[in-house]
Structures are given as structure tokens and as C-alpha cells.
Amino acid sequence: MQSRLHHHVLVLGTVLAALVASTAMASPESTAAALAKKAQDTSLALKIATDLTTEIGARLYGSESEKRAADWAVKRFKKYGFDKVWMESFPVERGWKRGLETASVTSPSPQNLVITALGGSVPTPEEGIEAEIALFKTIDAMLEQPEGSLKGKIAVVTQAMVIGGYSKISGAIRSKGPSEAARRGAIAFLMRSAGTDNDRMAHTGGTSYLPEIPRIPAAALSVPDAQQLDRLSERFDNIRIKLVLTPEELGTVTSQNVIAEITGSERPDEIVLLGAHLDSWDLGTGAIDDGAGVGIVMAAGKLIGDLPNPPKRTIRVVLFGAEEIGIIGGQFYADSHADELANHIVATEADAGQGPVQFMNIGLENTLDPSLATIRNALQPLGVKAGRSKSSGGPDIGPMHSKGVPAIGLSMFTDDYFDLHHTSNDTIDKIKPERINQSAAAFVVTAYLASELGGYYRIQP
Ligand SMILES: [Zn+2]
């Protein structure tokens, strides 16, 4: 009896020990899978994006509403139990506020045009500008014109954006177009929207001016209006347009990054960074750009923080300010955290809409690090494939990546992104739960495994 009891106790002891061991030593992979399931079951990313875009609305850089969004984010991070939450403010030189914006063809066949000012544009005189247009079907055709050849005209570039061609349009046309037109004598600049939709709705976006060239008013036409001008210009000479833009330049304004951490238990100094940007353009409510990203990374951080055991490394979530006018928050972070960048194990950002995440691309030195293979395998059940492109992690991660921080790019499906991007139609109803939830799952898996695994993949500075 006694020996039998003894035997039972032994067996029970062994079973208990095994149970305890299996709980204590749940593999990082199984915890990551549980986190992915939770991201999908709770729909937390969508809830956060909905709350942000409803309670705050649009969040233009340097505005009172961007600051309200930052206060909102601080409160939300605290409510979600993050260990440290703080804000870092910085100046933005080109404060700006949209005004009235109208345009119409005045001759030969008067008709209204749908436009929106490019962010940072100077105003027209209050009564507007009325002039003949010089229309170019490509930016290169405009650049071929000699200096002075567009004197007194409104330059119009109707080049279409092709899928995957956003950076060409946003860089060569939206950003540099106004100064290049002014260099040739133009008094205003109109471009076909950088967008892939056919809606009568214009896409804004930041422009910039070269020094020592007159700064001229600049706006985007909706795609159908740009096509209308193409047709008009095939039928008539001497088309005249009247343009009224009354934005205000506000000089230097203040923006801020909001930072929140789940402190690591074993290597608290080592940071896994998840980013998104809190600012948005002012036309919609910034749901896909970048309320979705805010929801995705905030949810990922919270779900990791809710685990019974803290992660080994610190998870740092950064909501960047003033991304849209030139990645000011991302640059400020890289500069002001220069001393600690060597402790950043890896960084990634959600700034391409709702997802789903399709590919994992990497921007790091040791691409054969076994922990990367583990992350890749863990992403597979979510439908995420190994990508072949090199990634800088996302727009706000770019500046720290160029200073040596390893990056992972979780590249998202952007089928609808450039239909809605920077328009009044960028609102929360466009986000599908299953899409954003898959993205949150992919980000939480990546962040959690990066906090637990080897991570010997730093770029040598
Ligand atoms: Zn964005």
C-alpha cells in the first residue's frame, strides 16, 4: 500500500513536473501563434483605428488635432498597460493650413474642375490666377522645355500613376514639379493626382520648393478632370484656367512622436521597434494612412504586454509625427536617439494601409540568421511569403535604418491603397476586419519572435 501510494505520488510528481515545464517553456513559436490568433480574434487593431479616426478625425502635422491625437495615444497606451509612455516634441518649419480651393476652365468652354492644394503650397492672390495653360502628358516633356518658355502660364502635367509607381509621381512630379515649372516661368502648377482611382476626388500630398526659385501655387486635379483637360487640349488651343487657393503658411509649428514600451525582462536595453505615423492629411480621417498602422502596432504591443511573462527584449512602439510633410518625426527620432540606435535589434513599420501582409522583406546584414527563418516560418500560416526585396522597414524607419538599424519590411497588399490615399475618401469604413487583423497578427508574430530569438543580425555601422 505504502509502496503503491509512493508510486502514485511519484507518477503524479512526474506529470506535474512535465506540466510545469511545458508551461514555463512554451516555445516562442507557440506563444507567437497564440498571439496571432488573439490579434485576429479580438480585432483590436480595427478597434484602435476606429477610435482614433472617430474621436480625433484628421491629424494634419503640427496642428492642434495632431496634438490631440498624441494626447489620445498617451492615454490609450497607459490604459493598455504599457510600462513607459512619453512624448518627444520637435519643430516643423513649414506649418500649413488648407484654405479655399477652386479651379475652372474659363475658355473656350467654361466648366468646373475638382482640385486640391498640395500640402505646403503657397496661396494664389485672393482673387485667384487666370491664365493660359501649358499641358504636358509627362513630366519629362515639361522638363525638356527651356527656361522661360512657360512664362505667365499655368503648367499642367497629366502623367498617370501606374500601379507600383507612386514614388516616381510623388517624387518627380508632386515634390519637384512646382519648382521645375516655376524655373521655366510658370505662375502655377497643376498635376494629375497621384492615385489609381477614377473618382472625381483629388489626392493631396506634400510638395516642396527649391530655394531661389519663385514659389508658385500647386494643386492636384482629380483623375477624371486631368483626363478632361487632356481631351480639351486635343481639341482646342489656348485653354485658360482660373485657380484660387488660399492656404495659410504658419511658419514653425510643433509636432511630436509618441513612444511607449513594454520593458524586456532579460535584455531591457535591447529594443524591438514597431512604428506607424500618427499624423494624416486633412481631407479624410486618415484611416488607411495611417490609422490602420497605428492600430496594428499599438495592438501588437498591447498583446505582447498582456502575456503572463514579459518579452525578453523591450518592445518599443513609436507613433511618429509629421511624416506626411517629409518624415520629420522619423528623422528627429534617428537624430535624437543616435546614442541608443546600436541597441535597436530590429525595426519595422506599418504604413501601407490595412494589409494583408504579403511578404516579409529584410534590410539587414546577416540574412542567414536562423531567427529570421523562424520568423518566416511563423508567418507562413498567415499567408506571408518570403520577399525578395531589400527593405528599409518603412518611411519613418528609413532614417534610423540608414544609420545602421536592421529593418524588417512587412509588405502589404495595396490594391485599394492608392485609390484612397490622401483623399477625402480615406475613412474607416474602407477597412475590412479580416485584412487589418491579419496584419496585426503578422506584426505581433514578428515583434514577439524578434524579442525572444537570437538577433545577431545587426548592420555594422
Ligand atoms: Zn502614411
PDB file of N, CA, C and O in Angstrom, residues 368-410:
ATOM      1  N   LEU A 368      21.134  35.293 -43.185  1.00  0.00           N
ATOM      2  CA  LEU A 368      21.013  33.859 -42.904  1.00  0.00           C
ATOM      3  C   LEU A 368      20.807  33.585 -41.420  1.00  0.00           C
ATOM      4  O   LEU A 368      20.801  32.438 -40.989  1.00  0.00           O
ATOM      5  N   ASP A 369      20.643  34.628 -40.625  1.00  0.00           N
ATOM      6  CA  ASP A 369      20.435  34.425 -39.194  1.00  0.00           C
ATOM      7  C   ASP A 369      19.264  33.466 -38.988  1.00  0.00           C
ATOM      8  O   ASP A 369      18.188  33.650 -39.558  1.00  0.00           O
ATOM      9  N   PRO A 370      19.486  32.415 -38.179  1.00  0.00           N
ATOM     10  CA  PRO A 370      18.419  31.414 -38.003  1.00  0.00           C
ATOM     11  C   PRO A 370      17.124  32.003 -37.441  1.00  0.00           C
ATOM     12  O   PRO A 370      16.043  31.487 -37.728  1.00  0.00           O
ATOM     13  N   SER A 371      17.215  33.065 -36.674  1.00  0.00           N
ATOM     14  CA  SER A 371      15.972  33.609 -36.120  1.00  0.00           C
ATOM     15  C   SER A 371      15.080  34.175 -37.220  1.00  0.00           C
ATOM     16  O   SER A 371      13.857  34.190 -37.100  1.00  0.00           O
ATOM     17  N   LEU A 372      15.681  34.604 -38.314  1.00  0.00           N
ATOM     18  CA  LEU A 372      14.870  35.096 -39.438  1.00  0.00           C
ATOM     19  C   LEU A 372      14.056  33.962 -40.057  1.00  0.00           C
ATOM     20  O   LEU A 372      12.898  34.145 -40.421  1.00  0.00           O
ATOM     21  N   ALA A 373      14.698  32.797 -40.147  1.00  0.00           N
ATOM     22  CA  ALA A 373      13.989  31.635 -40.691  1.00  0.00           C
ATOM     23  C   ALA A 373      12.820  31.280 -39.776  1.00  0.00           C
ATOM     24  O   ALA A 373      11.738  30.914 -40.242  1.00  0.00           O
ATOM     25  N   THR A 374      13.042  31.405 -38.481  1.00  0.00           N
ATOM     26  CA  THR A 374      11.960  31.102 -37.527  1.00  0.00           C
ATOM     27  C   THR A 374      10.800  32.074 -37.714  1.00  0.00           C
ATOM     28  O   THR A 374       9.634  31.680 -37.707  1.00  0.00           O
ATOM     29  N   ILE A 375      11.128  33.354 -37.882  1.00  0.00           N
ATOM     30  CA  ILE A 375      10.060  34.345 -38.082  1.00  0.00           C
ATOM     31  C   ILE A 375       9.314  34.037 -39.390  1.00  0.00           C
ATOM     32  O   ILE A 375       8.086  34.026 -39.429  1.00  0.00           O
ATOM     33  N   ARG A 376      10.081  33.760 -40.428  1.00  0.00           N
ATOM     34  CA  ARG A 376       9.457  33.431 -41.725  1.00  0.00           C
ATOM     35  C   ARG A 376       8.503  32.250 -41.609  1.00  0.00           C
ATOM     36  O   ARG A 376       7.377  32.291 -42.105  1.00  0.00           O
ATOM     37  N   ASN A 377       8.963  31.208 -40.927  1.00  0.00           N
ATOM     38  CA  ASN A 377       8.110  30.026 -40.770  1.00  0.00           C
ATOM     39  C   ASN A 377       6.856  30.350 -39.976  1.00  0.00           C
ATOM     40  O   ASN A 377       5.774  29.852 -40.283  1.00  0.00           O
ATOM     41  N   ALA A 378       7.014  31.194 -38.964  1.00  0.00           N
ATOM     42  CA  ALA A 378       5.868  31.524 -38.107  1.00  0.00           C
ATOM     43  C   ALA A 378       4.856  32.387 -38.862  1.00  0.00           C
ATOM     44  O   ALA A 378       3.676  32.400 -38.518  1.00  0.00           O
ATOM     45  N   LEU A 379       5.318  33.096 -39.885  1.00  0.00           N
ATOM     46  CA  LEU A 379       4.412  33.955 -40.662  1.00  0.00           C
ATOM     47  C   LEU A 379       3.669  33.166 -41.750  1.00  0.00           C
ATOM     48  O   LEU A 379       2.638  33.615 -42.250  1.00  0.00           O
ATOM     49  N   GLN A 380       4.217  32.011 -42.084  1.00  0.00           N
ATOM     50  CA  GLN A 380       3.648  31.212 -43.189  1.00  0.00           C
ATOM     51  C   GLN A 380       2.155  30.887 -43.036  1.00  0.00           C
ATOM     52  O   GLN A 380       1.399  31.067 -43.995  1.00  0.00           O
ATOM     53  N   PRO A 381       1.734  30.445 -41.837  1.00  0.00           N
ATOM     54  CA  PRO A 381       0.287  30.129 -41.692  1.00  0.00           C
ATOM     55  C   PRO A 381      -0.607  31.347 -41.930  1.00  0.00           C
ATOM     56  O   PRO A 381      -1.799  31.194 -42.205  1.00  0.00           O
ATOM     57  N   LEU A 382      -0.050  32.547 -41.841  1.00  0.00           N
ATOM     58  CA  LEU A 382      -0.841  33.759 -42.099  1.00  0.00           C
ATOM     59  C   LEU A 382      -0.854  34.113 -43.584  1.00  0.00           C
ATOM     60  O   LEU A 382      -1.460  35.103 -43.995  1.00  0.00           O
ATOM     61  N   GLY A 383      -0.133  33.326 -44.380  1.00  0.00           N
ATOM     62  CA  GLY A 383      -0.083  33.589 -45.820  1.00  0.00           C
ATOM     63  C   GLY A 383       1.015  34.564 -46.210  1.00  0.00           C
ATOM     64  O   GLY A 383       1.019  35.086 -47.329  1.00  0.00           O
ATOM     65  N   VAL A 384       1.952  34.820 -45.298  1.00  0.00           N
ATOM     66  CA  VAL A 384       3.046  35.759 -45.596  1.00  0.00           C
ATOM     67  C   VAL A 384       4.210  34.972 -46.192  1.00  0.00           C
ATOM     68  O   VAL A 384       4.662  33.990 -45.612  1.00  0.00           O
ATOM     69  N   LYS A 385       4.676  35.428 -47.360  1.00  0.00           N
ATOM     70  CA  LYS A 385       5.759  34.723 -48.052  1.00  0.00           C
ATOM     71  C   LYS A 385       7.082  35.466 -47.854  1.00  0.00           C
ATOM     72  O   LYS A 385       7.082  36.653 -47.549  1.00  0.00           O
ATOM     73  N   ALA A 386       8.166  34.754 -48.082  1.00  0.00           N
ATOM     74  CA  ALA A 386       9.484  35.386 -48.040  1.00  0.00           C
ATOM     75  C   ALA A 386       9.598  36.323 -49.238  1.00  0.00           C
ATOM     76  O   ALA A 386       9.379  35.903 -50.369  1.00  0.00           O
ATOM     77  N   GLY A 387       9.921  37.583 -48.979  1.00  0.00           N
ATOM     78  CA  GLY A 387      10.048  38.552 -50.063  1.00  0.00           C
ATOM     79  C   GLY A 387      11.466  38.575 -50.598  1.00  0.00           C
ATOM     80  O   GLY A 387      12.403  38.131 -49.931  1.00  0.00           O
ATOM     81  N   ARG A 388      11.628  39.119 -51.801  1.00  0.00           N
ATOM     82  CA  ARG A 388      12.962  39.165 -52.393  1.00  0.00           C
ATOM     83  C   ARG A 388      13.545  40.569 -52.386  1.00  0.00           C
ATOM     84  O   ARG A 388      14.676  40.779 -52.778  1.00  0.00           O
ATOM     85  N   SER A 389      12.731  41.562 -51.962  1.00  0.00           N
ATOM     86  CA  SER A 389      13.280  42.926 -51.999  1.00  0.00           C
ATOM     87  C   SER A 389      13.980  43.241 -50.693  1.00  0.00           C
ATOM     88  O   SER A 389      13.679  42.681 -49.655  1.00  0.00           O
ATOM     89  N   LYS A 390      14.870  44.214 -50.791  1.00  0.00           N
ATOM     90  CA  LYS A 390      15.532  44.733 -49.602  1.00  0.00           C
ATOM     91  C   LYS A 390      14.589  45.787 -49.035  1.00  0.00           C
ATOM     92  O   LYS A 390      13.960  46.525 -49.777  1.00  0.00           O
ATOM     93  N   SER A 391      14.451  45.824 -47.720  1.00  0.00           N
ATOM     94  CA  SER A 391      13.516  46.785 -47.137  1.00  0.00           C
ATOM     95  C   SER A 391      14.214  47.718 -46.170  1.00  0.00           C
ATOM     96  O   SER A 391      15.138  47.320 -45.461  1.00  0.00           O
ATOM     97  N   SER A 392      13.767  48.962 -46.145  1.00  0.00           N
ATOM     98  CA  SER A 392      14.273  49.891 -45.131  1.00  0.00           C
ATOM     99  C   SER A 392      13.288  49.978 -43.981  1.00  0.00           C
ATOM    100  O   SER A 392      13.402  50.828 -43.119  1.00  0.00           O
ATOM    101  N   GLY A 393      12.278  49.099 -43.962  1.00  0.00           N
ATOM    102  CA  GLY A 393      11.391  48.989 -42.813  1.00  0.00           C
ATOM    103  C   GLY A 393      10.158  49.854 -42.849  1.00  0.00           C
ATOM    104  O   GLY A 393       9.209  49.608 -42.127  1.00  0.00           O
ATOM    105  N   GLY A 394      10.168  50.917 -43.671  1.00  0.00           N
ATOM    106  CA  GLY A 394       9.033  51.845 -43.711  1.00  0.00           C
ATOM    107  C   GLY A 394       9.560  53.266 -43.710  1.00  0.00           C
ATOM    108  O   GLY A 394      10.718  53.489 -43.345  1.00  0.00           O
ATOM    109  N   PRO A 395       8.735  54.237 -44.105  1.00  0.00           N
ATOM    110  CA  PRO A 395       9.236  55.603 -44.266  1.00  0.00           C
ATOM    111  C   PRO A 395       9.888  56.187 -43.011  1.00  0.00           C
ATOM    112  O   PRO A 395      10.975  56.770 -43.095  1.00  0.00           O
ATOM    113  N   ASP A 396       9.272  56.029 -41.860  1.00  0.00           N
ATOM    114  CA  ASP A 396       9.840  56.626 -40.646  1.00  0.00           C
ATOM    115  C   ASP A 396      11.030  55.834 -40.116  1.00  0.00           C
ATOM    116  O   ASP A 396      11.802  56.344 -39.308  1.00  0.00           O
ATOM    117  N   ILE A 397      11.160  54.571 -40.552  1.00  0.00           N
ATOM    118  CA  ILE A 397      12.289  53.746 -40.117  1.00  0.00           C
ATOM    119  C   ILE A 397      13.512  54.050 -40.986  1.00  0.00           C
ATOM    120  O   ILE A 397      14.649  53.847 -40.568  1.00  0.00           O
ATOM    121  N   GLY A 398      13.270  54.578 -42.196  1.00  0.00           N
ATOM    122  CA  GLY A 398      14.360  54.865 -43.138  1.00  0.00           C
ATOM    123  C   GLY A 398      15.552  55.590 -42.518  1.00  0.00           C
ATOM    124  O   GLY A 398      16.692  55.131 -42.648  1.00  0.00           O
ATOM    125  N   PRO A 399      15.314  56.726 -41.836  1.00  0.00           N
ATOM    126  CA  PRO A 399      16.451  57.464 -41.272  1.00  0.00           C
ATOM    127  C   PRO A 399      17.269  56.660 -40.254  1.00  0.00           C
ATOM    128  O   PRO A 399      18.504  56.731 -40.263  1.00  0.00           O
ATOM    129  N   MET A 400      16.624  55.859 -39.406  1.00  0.00           N
ATOM    130  CA  MET A 400      17.413  55.064 -38.444  1.00  0.00           C
ATOM    131  C   MET A 400      18.073  53.878 -39.149  1.00  0.00           C
ATOM    132  O   MET A 400      19.185  53.486 -38.809  1.00  0.00           O
ATOM    133  N   HIS A 401      17.391  53.341 -40.166  1.00  0.00           N
ATOM    134  CA  HIS A 401      17.978  52.240 -40.934  1.00  0.00           C
ATOM    135  C   HIS A 401      19.249  52.709 -41.636  1.00  0.00           C
ATOM    136  O   HIS A 401      20.247  51.991 -41.670  1.00  0.00           O
ATOM    137  N   SER A 402      19.211  53.937 -42.155  1.00  0.00           N
ATOM    138  CA  SER A 402      20.417  54.410 -42.847  1.00  0.00           C
ATOM    139  C   SER A 402      21.546  54.680 -41.848  1.00  0.00           C
ATOM    140  O   SER A 402      22.698  54.801 -42.242  1.00  0.00           O
ATOM    141  N   LYS A 403      21.225  54.729 -40.562  1.00  0.00           N
ATOM    142  CA  LYS A 403      22.278  54.822 -39.535  1.00  0.00           C
ATOM    143  C   LYS A 403      22.605  53.453 -38.947  1.00  0.00           C
ATOM    144  O   LYS A 403      23.242  53.364 -37.898  1.00  0.00           O
ATOM    145  N   GLY A 404      22.122  52.395 -39.569  1.00  0.00           N
ATOM    146  CA  GLY A 404      22.559  51.058 -39.169  1.00  0.00           C
ATOM    147  C   GLY A 404      21.547  50.182 -38.470  1.00  0.00           C
ATOM    148  O   GLY A 404      21.849  49.036 -38.147  1.00  0.00           O
ATOM    149  N   VAL A 405      20.349  50.672 -38.199  1.00  0.00           N
ATOM    150  CA  VAL A 405      19.354  49.822 -37.524  1.00  0.00           C
ATOM    151  C   VAL A 405      18.805  48.785 -38.514  1.00  0.00           C
ATOM    152  O   VAL A 405      18.317  49.152 -39.582  1.00  0.00           O
ATOM    153  N   PRO A 406      18.891  47.502 -38.169  1.00  0.00           N
ATOM    154  CA  PRO A 406      18.336  46.462 -39.041  1.00  0.00           C
ATOM    155  C   PRO A 406      16.828  46.645 -39.205  1.00  0.00           C
ATOM    156  O   PRO A 406      16.158  47.083 -38.275  1.00  0.00           O
ATOM    157  N   ALA A 407      16.328  46.324 -40.379  1.00  0.00           N
ATOM    158  CA  ALA A 407      14.905  46.529 -40.645  1.00  0.00           C
ATOM    159  C   ALA A 407      14.270  45.273 -41.210  1.00  0.00           C
ATOM    160  O   ALA A 407      14.906  44.508 -41.929  1.00  0.00           O
ATOM    161  N   ILE A 408      13.017  45.083 -40.842  1.00  0.00           N
ATOM    162  CA  ILE A 408      12.183  44.080 -41.499  1.00  0.00           C
ATOM    163  C   ILE A 408      11.031  44.840 -42.133  1.00  0.00           C
ATOM    164  O   ILE A 408      10.450  45.728 -41.506  1.00  0.00           O
ATOM    165  N   GLY A 409      10.724  44.543 -43.380  1.00  0.00           N
ATOM    166  CA  GLY A 409       9.603  45.186 -44.050  1.00  0.00           C
ATOM    167  C   GLY A 409       8.479  44.175 -44.231  1.00  0.00           C
ATOM    168  O   GLY A 409       8.641  43.199 -44.951  1.00  0.00           O
ATOM    169  N   LEU A 410       7.381  44.401 -43.548  1.00  0.00           N
ATOM    170  CA  LEU A 410       6.222  43.529 -43.736  1.00  0.00           C
ATOM    171  C   LEU A 410       5.367  44.197 -44.806  1.00  0.00           C
ATOM    172  O   LEU A 410       4.615  45.129 -44.543  1.00  0.00           O
TER     173      LEU A 410
END
